Coordinates of C-alpha atoms in Angstrom, one line a residue:
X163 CA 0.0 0.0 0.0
X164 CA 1.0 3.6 -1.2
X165 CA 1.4 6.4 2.0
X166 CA -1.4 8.6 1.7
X167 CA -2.5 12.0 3.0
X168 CA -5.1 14.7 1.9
X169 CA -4.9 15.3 -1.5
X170 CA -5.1 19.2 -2.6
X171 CA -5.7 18.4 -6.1
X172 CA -9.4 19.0 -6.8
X173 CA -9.9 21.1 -9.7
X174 CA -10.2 19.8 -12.9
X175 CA -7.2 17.7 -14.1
X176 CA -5.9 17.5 -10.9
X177 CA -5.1 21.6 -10.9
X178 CA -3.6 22.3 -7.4
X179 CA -6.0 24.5 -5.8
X180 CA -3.6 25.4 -2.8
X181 CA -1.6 27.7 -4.7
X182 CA -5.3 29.7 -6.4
X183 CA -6.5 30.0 -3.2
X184 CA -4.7 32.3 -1.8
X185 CA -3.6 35.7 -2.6
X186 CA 0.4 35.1 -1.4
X187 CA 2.1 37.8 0.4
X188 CA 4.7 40.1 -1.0
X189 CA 8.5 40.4 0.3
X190 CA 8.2 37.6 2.9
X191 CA 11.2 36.0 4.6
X192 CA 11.8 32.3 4.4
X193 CA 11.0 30.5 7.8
X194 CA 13.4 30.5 10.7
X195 CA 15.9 27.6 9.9
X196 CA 15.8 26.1 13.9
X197 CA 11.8 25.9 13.3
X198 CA 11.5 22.6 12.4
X199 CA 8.1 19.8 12.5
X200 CA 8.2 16.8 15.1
X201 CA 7.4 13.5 13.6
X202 CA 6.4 10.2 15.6
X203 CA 6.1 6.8 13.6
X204 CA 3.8 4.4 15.4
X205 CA 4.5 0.7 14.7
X206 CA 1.3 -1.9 14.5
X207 CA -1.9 -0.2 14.2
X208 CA -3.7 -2.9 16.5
X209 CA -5.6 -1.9 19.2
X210 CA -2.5 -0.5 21.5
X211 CA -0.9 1.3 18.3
X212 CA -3.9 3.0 17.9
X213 CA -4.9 4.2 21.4
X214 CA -1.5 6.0 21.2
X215 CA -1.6 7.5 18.0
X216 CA -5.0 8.8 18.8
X217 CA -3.2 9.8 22.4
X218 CA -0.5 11.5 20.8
X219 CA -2.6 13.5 18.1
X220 CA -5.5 14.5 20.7
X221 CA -2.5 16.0 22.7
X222 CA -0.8 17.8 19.8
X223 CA 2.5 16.3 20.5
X224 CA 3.6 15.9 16.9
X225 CA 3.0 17.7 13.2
X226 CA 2.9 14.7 11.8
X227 CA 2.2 11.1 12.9
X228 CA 3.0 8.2 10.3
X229 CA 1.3 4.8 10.6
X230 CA 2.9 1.0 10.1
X231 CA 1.3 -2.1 9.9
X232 CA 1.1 -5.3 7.6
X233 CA -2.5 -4.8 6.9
X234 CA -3.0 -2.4 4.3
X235 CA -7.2 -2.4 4.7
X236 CA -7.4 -1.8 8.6
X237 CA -4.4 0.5 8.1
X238 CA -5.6 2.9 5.3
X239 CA -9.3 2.6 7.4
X240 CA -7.4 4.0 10.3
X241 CA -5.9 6.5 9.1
X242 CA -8.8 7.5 7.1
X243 CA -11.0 7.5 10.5
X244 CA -8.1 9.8 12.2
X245 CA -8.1 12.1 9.2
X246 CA -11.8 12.8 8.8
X247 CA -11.8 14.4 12.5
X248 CA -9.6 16.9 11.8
X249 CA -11.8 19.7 12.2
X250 CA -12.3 18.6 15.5
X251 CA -8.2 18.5 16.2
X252 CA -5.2 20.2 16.4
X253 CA -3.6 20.2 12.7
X254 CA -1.5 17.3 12.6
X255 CA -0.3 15.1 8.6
X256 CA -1.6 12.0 9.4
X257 CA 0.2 9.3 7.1
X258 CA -0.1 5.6 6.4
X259 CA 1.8 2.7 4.8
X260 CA 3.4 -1.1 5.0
X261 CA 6.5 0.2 3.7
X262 CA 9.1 1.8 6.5
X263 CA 10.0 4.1 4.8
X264 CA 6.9 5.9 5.2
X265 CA 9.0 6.5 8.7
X266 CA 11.9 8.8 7.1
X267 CA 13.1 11.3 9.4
X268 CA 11.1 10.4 12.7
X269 CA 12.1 12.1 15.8
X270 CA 10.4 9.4 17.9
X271 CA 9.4 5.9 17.0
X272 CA 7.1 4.0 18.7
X273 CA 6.6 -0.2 18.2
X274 CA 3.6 -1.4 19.7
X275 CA 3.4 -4.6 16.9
X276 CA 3.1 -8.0 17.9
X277 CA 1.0 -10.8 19.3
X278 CA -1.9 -10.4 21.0
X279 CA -1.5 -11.6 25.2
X280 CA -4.3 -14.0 25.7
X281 CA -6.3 -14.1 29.1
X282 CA -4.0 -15.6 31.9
X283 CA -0.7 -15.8 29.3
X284 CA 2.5 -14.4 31.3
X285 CA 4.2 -11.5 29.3
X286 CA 7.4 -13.7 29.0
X287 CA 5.5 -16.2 27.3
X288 CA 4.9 -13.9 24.1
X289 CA 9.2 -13.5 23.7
X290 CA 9.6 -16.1 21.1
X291 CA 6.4 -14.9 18.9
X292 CA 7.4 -11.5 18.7
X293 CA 11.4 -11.4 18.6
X294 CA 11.2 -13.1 14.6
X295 CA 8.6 -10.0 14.4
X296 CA 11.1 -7.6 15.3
X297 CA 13.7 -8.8 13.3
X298 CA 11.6 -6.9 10.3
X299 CA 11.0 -4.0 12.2
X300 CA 13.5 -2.6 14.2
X301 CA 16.5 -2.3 11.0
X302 CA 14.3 -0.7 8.5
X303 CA 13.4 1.8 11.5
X304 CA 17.1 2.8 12.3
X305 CA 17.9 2.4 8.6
X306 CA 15.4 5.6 7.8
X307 CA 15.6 7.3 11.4
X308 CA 19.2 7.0 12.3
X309 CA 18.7 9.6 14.7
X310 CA 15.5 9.0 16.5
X311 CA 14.3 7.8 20.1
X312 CA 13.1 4.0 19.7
X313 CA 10.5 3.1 22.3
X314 CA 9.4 0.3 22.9
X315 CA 5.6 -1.0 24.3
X316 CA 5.1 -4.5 22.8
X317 CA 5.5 -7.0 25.5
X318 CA 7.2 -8.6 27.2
X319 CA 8.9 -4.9 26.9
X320 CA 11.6 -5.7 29.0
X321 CA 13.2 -8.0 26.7
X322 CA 12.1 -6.9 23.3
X323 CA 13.9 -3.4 24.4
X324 CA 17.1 -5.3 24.6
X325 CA 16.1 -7.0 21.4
X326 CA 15.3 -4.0 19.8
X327 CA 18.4 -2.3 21.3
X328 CA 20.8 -5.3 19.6
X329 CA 18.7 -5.0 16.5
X330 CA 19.3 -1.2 16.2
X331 CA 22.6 -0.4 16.5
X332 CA 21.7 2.8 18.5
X333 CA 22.9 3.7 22.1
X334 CA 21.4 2.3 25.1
X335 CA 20.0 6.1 25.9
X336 CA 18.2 5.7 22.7
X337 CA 16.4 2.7 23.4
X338 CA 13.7 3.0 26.2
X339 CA 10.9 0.5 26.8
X340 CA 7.4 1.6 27.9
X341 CA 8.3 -0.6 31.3
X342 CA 7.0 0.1 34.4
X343 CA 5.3 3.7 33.6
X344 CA 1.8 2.6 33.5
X345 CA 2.1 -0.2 36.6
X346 CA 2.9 2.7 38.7
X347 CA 0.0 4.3 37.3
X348 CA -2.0 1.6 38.4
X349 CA 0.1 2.0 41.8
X350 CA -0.4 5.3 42.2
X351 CA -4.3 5.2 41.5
X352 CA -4.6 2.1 44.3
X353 CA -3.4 3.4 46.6
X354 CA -4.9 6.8 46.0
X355 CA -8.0 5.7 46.0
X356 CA -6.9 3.7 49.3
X357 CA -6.7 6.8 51.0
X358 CA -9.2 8.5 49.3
X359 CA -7.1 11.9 47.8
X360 CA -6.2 12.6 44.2
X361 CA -3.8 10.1 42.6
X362 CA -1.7 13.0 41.1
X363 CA -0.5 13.4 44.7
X364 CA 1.1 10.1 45.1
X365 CA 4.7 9.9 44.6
X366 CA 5.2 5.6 44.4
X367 CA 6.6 3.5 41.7
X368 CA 7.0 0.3 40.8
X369 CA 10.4 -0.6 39.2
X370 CA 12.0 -4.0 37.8
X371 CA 10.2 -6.0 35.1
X372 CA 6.6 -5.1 33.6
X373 CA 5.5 -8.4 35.1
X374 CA 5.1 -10.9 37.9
X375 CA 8.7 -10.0 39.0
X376 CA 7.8 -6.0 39.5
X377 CA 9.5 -4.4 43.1
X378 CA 7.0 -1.9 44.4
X379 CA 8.9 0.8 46.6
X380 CA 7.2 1.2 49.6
X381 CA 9.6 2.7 51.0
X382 CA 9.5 6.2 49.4
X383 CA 5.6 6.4 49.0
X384 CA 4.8 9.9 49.5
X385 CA 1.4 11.5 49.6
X386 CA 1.6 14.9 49.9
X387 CA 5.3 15.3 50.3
X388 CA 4.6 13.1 53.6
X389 CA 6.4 10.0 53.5
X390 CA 3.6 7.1 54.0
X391 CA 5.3 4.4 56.1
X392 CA 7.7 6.6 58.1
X393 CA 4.6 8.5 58.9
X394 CA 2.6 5.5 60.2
X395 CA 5.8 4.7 62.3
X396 CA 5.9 8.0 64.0
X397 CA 2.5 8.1 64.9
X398 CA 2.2 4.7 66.2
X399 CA -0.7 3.4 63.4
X400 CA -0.1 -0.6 62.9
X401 CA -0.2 -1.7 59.5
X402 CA 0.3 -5.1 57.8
X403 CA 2.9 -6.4 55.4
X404 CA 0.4 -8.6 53.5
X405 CA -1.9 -5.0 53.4
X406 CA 1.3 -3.8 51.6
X407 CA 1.6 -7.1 49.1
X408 CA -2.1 -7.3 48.3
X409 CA -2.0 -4.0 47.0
X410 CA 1.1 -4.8 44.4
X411 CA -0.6 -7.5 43.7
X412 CA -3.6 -5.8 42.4
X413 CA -0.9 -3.7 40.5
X414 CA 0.3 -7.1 38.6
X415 CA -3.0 -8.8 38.2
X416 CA -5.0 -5.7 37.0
X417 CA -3.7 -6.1 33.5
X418 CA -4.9 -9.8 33.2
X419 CA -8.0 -8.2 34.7
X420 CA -8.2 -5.9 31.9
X421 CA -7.7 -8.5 29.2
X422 CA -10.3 -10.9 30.4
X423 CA -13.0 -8.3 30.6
X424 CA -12.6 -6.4 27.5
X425 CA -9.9 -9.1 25.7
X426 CA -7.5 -6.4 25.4
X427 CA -5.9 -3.4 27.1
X428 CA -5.4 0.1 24.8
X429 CA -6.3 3.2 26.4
X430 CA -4.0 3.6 29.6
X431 CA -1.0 2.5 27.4
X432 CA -1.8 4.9 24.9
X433 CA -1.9 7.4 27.8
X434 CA 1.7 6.5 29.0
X435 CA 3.4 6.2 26.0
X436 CA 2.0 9.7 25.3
X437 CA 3.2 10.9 28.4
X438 CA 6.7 9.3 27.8
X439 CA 6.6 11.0 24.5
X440 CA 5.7 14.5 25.7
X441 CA 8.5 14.4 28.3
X442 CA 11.2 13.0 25.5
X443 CA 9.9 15.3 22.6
X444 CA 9.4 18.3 24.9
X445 CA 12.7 17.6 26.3
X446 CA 10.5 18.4 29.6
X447 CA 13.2 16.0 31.8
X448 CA 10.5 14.3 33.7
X449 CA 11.0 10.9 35.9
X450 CA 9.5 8.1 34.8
X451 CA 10.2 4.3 35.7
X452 CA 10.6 3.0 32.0
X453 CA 12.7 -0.2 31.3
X454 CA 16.2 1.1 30.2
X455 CA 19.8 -0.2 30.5
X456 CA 20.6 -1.2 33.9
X457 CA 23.9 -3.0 34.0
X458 CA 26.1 -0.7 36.9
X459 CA 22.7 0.4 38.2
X460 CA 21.5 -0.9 41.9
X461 CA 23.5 -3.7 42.1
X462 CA 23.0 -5.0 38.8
X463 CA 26.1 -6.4 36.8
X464 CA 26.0 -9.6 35.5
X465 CA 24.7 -8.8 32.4
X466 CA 22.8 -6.7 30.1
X467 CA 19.6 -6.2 30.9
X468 CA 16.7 -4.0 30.5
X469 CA 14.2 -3.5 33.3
X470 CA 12.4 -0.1 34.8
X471 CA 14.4 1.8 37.1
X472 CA 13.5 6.0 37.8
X473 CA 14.9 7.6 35.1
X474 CA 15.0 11.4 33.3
X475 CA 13.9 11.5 29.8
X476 CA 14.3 14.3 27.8
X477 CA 15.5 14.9 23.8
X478 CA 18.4 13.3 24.3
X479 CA 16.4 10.2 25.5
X480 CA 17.6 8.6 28.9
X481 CA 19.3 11.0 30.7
X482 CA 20.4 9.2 33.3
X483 CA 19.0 7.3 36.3
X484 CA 17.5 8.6 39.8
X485 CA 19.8 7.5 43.0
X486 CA 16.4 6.4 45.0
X487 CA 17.5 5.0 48.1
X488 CA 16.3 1.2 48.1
X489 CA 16.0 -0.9 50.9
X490 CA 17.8 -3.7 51.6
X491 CA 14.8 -6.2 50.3
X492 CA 13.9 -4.1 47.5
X493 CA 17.7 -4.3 46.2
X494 CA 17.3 -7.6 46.7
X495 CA 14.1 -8.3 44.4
X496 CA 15.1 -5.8 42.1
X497 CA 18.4 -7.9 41.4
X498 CA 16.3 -10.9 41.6
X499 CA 13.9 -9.4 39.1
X500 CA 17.0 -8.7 36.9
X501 CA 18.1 -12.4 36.9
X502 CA 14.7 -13.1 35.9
X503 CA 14.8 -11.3 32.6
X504 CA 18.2 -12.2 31.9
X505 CA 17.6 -15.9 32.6
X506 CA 14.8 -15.4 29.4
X507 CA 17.4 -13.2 27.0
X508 CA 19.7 -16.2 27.6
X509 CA 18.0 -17.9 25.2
X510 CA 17.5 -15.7 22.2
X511 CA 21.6 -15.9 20.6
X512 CA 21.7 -12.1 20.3

């Protein structure tokens, strides 16, 4: 399938209308050469692909948003249903194709392709499905965009990172995976609604893998700027460790939730990985738990590995990592979570 975009042909024999419609002003100046358009590529225009481009172009975070799948019907139906609410939207070049290079010159590119997770299915279980997948993804990307952010969202996103990392050439602070960003979400919005006050004033995350593996940081909870657990301590108020667990767990499980009820999960991806990209694009140098390089990191060296720790994005990608201080059990099952992942990549002969 051919890209596509909004043709300004319409008069007869194809007579460009654009330039009869206006009346063009005299002795103008060329634009300023550091203005320049912001282009995101969106990989797999499934139900998670889709959520985010619609996230992305509802939030104005790009002029122009190119689409990539294999199946030229749905994909040309997408980004015809995108295109015919643009009166409605910020004005943003929606384009479409199965060939990559529809992708040229991308500032961020985001791969949400690959198999679907069935109800109950552990995210490590879809690695072997979609690793052949990116194999035809991730080279024609950094072939057209050699200078672009690659995110990562498909899952398991921990280890298709690395894959996608090995596949790409590119530096490690150019390859972040969606990770943990939306679990602490999830976190944040539990325990919020635990204590019954606005989720935007919980400061928790949840780092390691996207998975059953996931370290929640209880200690540096804050609600408020008040320290949760210390605060309990001080004022003598008993509270229970399995309290603690059954929340995390509701953290882990409420993806499989998600997917049995509805079959899928779209919109509070689509919201993260538009939140990521704001923060990279916008070079706004926001911490996020995302799944980036973490060899020399907490502990962590007996391998490469990509998991979620708290790290600053910005234009240049990962700008480093946040020195949170982690207790001596959540080093532990942090390291622990690390050997889990690398225990999987051990397999794959990258």
């Amino acid at each position: 399938m051919q890209k596509s975009a909004s043709a300004s042909t319409l008069g007869p024999g194809g007579l460009d209308l654009s330039d009869m419609f206006f009346k063009p002003i005299q002795n103008t100046s060329p634009p300023s050469p550091t203005k320049r358009r912001t282009k995101i590529s969106v990989i797999g225009a499934g139900n998670v692909g889709m959520a985010i481009a619609q996230t992305i172009l509802t939030q104005d975070l790009a002029d122009e948003i190119a689409l990539v799948d294999a199946q030229p019907e749905k994909l040309r139906g997408e980004m015809l249903d995108l295109q015919h609410a643009a009166a409605f939207l910020p004005r943003t070049k929606i384009i479409a194709s199965t060939d990559y290079n529809v992708t040229v010159g991308s500032d961020l590119c985001i791969v949400s392709a690959g198999a679907r997770q069935i109800a109950g299915e552990s995210r490590l279980n879809l690695l072997q499905r979609n690793v052949a997948l990116f194999r035809g993804i991730i080279p024609p990307l950094a072939k057209y965009s050699p200078g672009m952010i690659l995110m990562i969202v498909s899952n398991p996103v921990d280890v298709l990172t690395y894959v996608a990392w090995k596949l790409s050439g590119f530096p490690s602070n150019r390859v972040v995976g969606s990770g943990t960003n939306l679990d602490s979400s999830r976190f944040r919005f539990l325990i919020a609604d635990h204590l019954d006050v606005n989720a935007q004033d919980v400061q928790a995350s949840i780092i390691g893998e996207h998975g059953d593996s996931s370290v929640a940081l209880w200690s540096s909870i804050s609600v408020g700027g008040v320290p949760v657990l210390s605060f309990l301590e001080k004022q003598q108020i008993p509270y229970e460790k399995e309290t603690l667990e059954g929340i995390h767990k509701a953290v882990v499980d409420s993806a499989y939730e998600v997917i049995s009820l509805k079959g899928y999960t779209s919109w509070a991806i689509g919201y993260s990985a538009a939140n990521l990209a704001r923060s990279i694009l916008r070079d706004q140098r926001k911490i996020h738990p995302v799944s980036v390089l973490a060899k020399g990191f907490y502990g962590i060296d007996d391998g490469d590995v990509f998991l979620s720790l708290p790290a600053q994005l910005g234009r240049g990608g990962v700008l480093g990592v946040t020195n949170v201080h982690l207790t001596d059990e959540e080093a532990q099952r942090l390291r622990k979570s690390a050997q889990t992942i690398l225990k999987v990549q051990s397999q794959l002969g990258l």
